[in-house]
Tab-separated table of C-alpha atoms in Angstrom:
chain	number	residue	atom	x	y	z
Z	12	UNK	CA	-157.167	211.849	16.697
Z	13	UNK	CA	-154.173	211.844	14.429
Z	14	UNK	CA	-154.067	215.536	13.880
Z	15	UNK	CA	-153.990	216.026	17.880
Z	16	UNK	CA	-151.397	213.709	18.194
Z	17	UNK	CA	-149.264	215.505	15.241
Z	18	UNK	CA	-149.761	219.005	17.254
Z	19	UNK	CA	-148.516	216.981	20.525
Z	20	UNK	CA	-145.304	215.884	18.813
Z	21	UNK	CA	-144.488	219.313	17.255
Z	22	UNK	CA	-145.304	221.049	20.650
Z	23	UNK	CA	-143.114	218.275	22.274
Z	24	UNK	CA	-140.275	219.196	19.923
Z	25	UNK	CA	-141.129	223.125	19.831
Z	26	UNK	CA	-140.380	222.617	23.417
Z	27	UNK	CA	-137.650	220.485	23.487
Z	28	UNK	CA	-135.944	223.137	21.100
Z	29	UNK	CA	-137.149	226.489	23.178
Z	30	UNK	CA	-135.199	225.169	26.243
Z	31	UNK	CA	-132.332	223.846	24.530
Z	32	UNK	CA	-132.044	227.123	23.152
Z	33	UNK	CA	-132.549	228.912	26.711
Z	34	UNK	CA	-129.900	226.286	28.031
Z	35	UNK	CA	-127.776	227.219	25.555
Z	36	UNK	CA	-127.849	230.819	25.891
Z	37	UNK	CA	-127.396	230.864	29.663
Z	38	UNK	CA	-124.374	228.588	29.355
Z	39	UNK	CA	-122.710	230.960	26.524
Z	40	UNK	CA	-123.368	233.772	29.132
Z	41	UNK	CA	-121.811	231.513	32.186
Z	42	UNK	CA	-118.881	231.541	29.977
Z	43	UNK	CA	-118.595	235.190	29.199
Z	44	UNK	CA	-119.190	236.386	32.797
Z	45	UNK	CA	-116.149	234.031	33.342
Z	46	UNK	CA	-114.112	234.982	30.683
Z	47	UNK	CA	-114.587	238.736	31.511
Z	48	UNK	CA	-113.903	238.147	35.205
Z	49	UNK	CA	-110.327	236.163	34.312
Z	50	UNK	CA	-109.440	239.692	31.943
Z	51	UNK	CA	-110.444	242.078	34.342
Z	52	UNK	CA	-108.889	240.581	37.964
Z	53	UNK	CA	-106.895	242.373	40.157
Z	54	UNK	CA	-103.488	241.514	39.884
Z	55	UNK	CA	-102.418	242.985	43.478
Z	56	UNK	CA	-99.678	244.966	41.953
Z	57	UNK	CA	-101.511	248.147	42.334
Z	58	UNK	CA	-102.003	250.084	45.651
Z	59	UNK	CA	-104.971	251.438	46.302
Z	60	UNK	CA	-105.468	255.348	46.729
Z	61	UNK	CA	-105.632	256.485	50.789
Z	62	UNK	CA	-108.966	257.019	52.325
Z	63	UNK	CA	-107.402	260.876	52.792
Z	64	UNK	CA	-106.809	261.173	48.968
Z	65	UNK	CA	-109.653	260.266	47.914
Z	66	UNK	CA	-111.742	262.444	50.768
Z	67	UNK	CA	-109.625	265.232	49.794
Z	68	UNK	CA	-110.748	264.959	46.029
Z	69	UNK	CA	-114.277	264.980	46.721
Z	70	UNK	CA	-113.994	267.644	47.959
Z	71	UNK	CA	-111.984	270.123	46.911
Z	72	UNK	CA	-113.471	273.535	48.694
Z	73	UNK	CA	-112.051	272.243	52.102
Z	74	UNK	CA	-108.609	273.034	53.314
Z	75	UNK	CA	-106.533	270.059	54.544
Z	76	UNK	CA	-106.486	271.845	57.813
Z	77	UNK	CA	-110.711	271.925	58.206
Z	78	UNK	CA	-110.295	268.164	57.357
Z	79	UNK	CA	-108.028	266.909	60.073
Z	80	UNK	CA	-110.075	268.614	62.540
Z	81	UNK	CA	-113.835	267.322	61.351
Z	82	UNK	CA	-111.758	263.691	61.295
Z	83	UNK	CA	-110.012	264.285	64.923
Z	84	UNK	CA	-113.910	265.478	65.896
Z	85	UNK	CA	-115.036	262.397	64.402
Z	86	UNK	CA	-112.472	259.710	65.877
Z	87	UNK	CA	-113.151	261.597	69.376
Z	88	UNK	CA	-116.733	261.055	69.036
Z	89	UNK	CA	-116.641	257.024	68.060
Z	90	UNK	CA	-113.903	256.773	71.005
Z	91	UNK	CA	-115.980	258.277	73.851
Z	92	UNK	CA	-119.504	257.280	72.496
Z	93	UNK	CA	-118.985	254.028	71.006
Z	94	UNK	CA	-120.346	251.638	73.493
Z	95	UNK	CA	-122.946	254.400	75.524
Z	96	UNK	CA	-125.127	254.330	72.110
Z	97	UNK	CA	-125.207	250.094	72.090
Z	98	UNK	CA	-127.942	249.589	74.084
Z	99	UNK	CA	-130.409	252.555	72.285
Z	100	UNK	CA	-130.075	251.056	69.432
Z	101	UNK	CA	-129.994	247.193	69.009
Z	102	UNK	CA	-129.396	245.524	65.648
């Protein structure tokens, strides 16, 4: 009976260690996920690149000129079909 109480106690303090450990661990992370997001905000001093810039540098076999029309096509289409399609397809 003493020997099962002697492995009781060291798996009581085996486990008491384990998930201090784990505790631990996961609070040293909480801090590094914080730290890193403090270093890498935005600041707001930068503007961000146009929706056209960064269209146009995908995709670099297209002439400006094809582009304006496929987005005039495309802003026609959402402007005459937007609410005819609503009821075909229900969120």
């Amino acid at each position: 009976m003493a020997t099962q109480l002697g492995l009781m106690s060291e798996a009581l303090k085996l486990l008491v260690l384990g998930m201090g450990f784990v505790f631990l661990m996961l609070g040293i992370m909480v801090l590094a996920v914080k730290a890193l997001s403090y270093l890498t905000r935005d600041t707001g001093g930068t503007a961000s690149p146009s929706v056209a810039g960064s269209v146009h540098a995908c995709t670099p076999g297209l002439s400006p000129s094809l582009l304006a029309a496929i987005g005039a096509a495309v802003h026609a289409y959402r402007s005459t079909s937007s609410h005819s399609h609503d009821s075909e397809h229900p969120l």
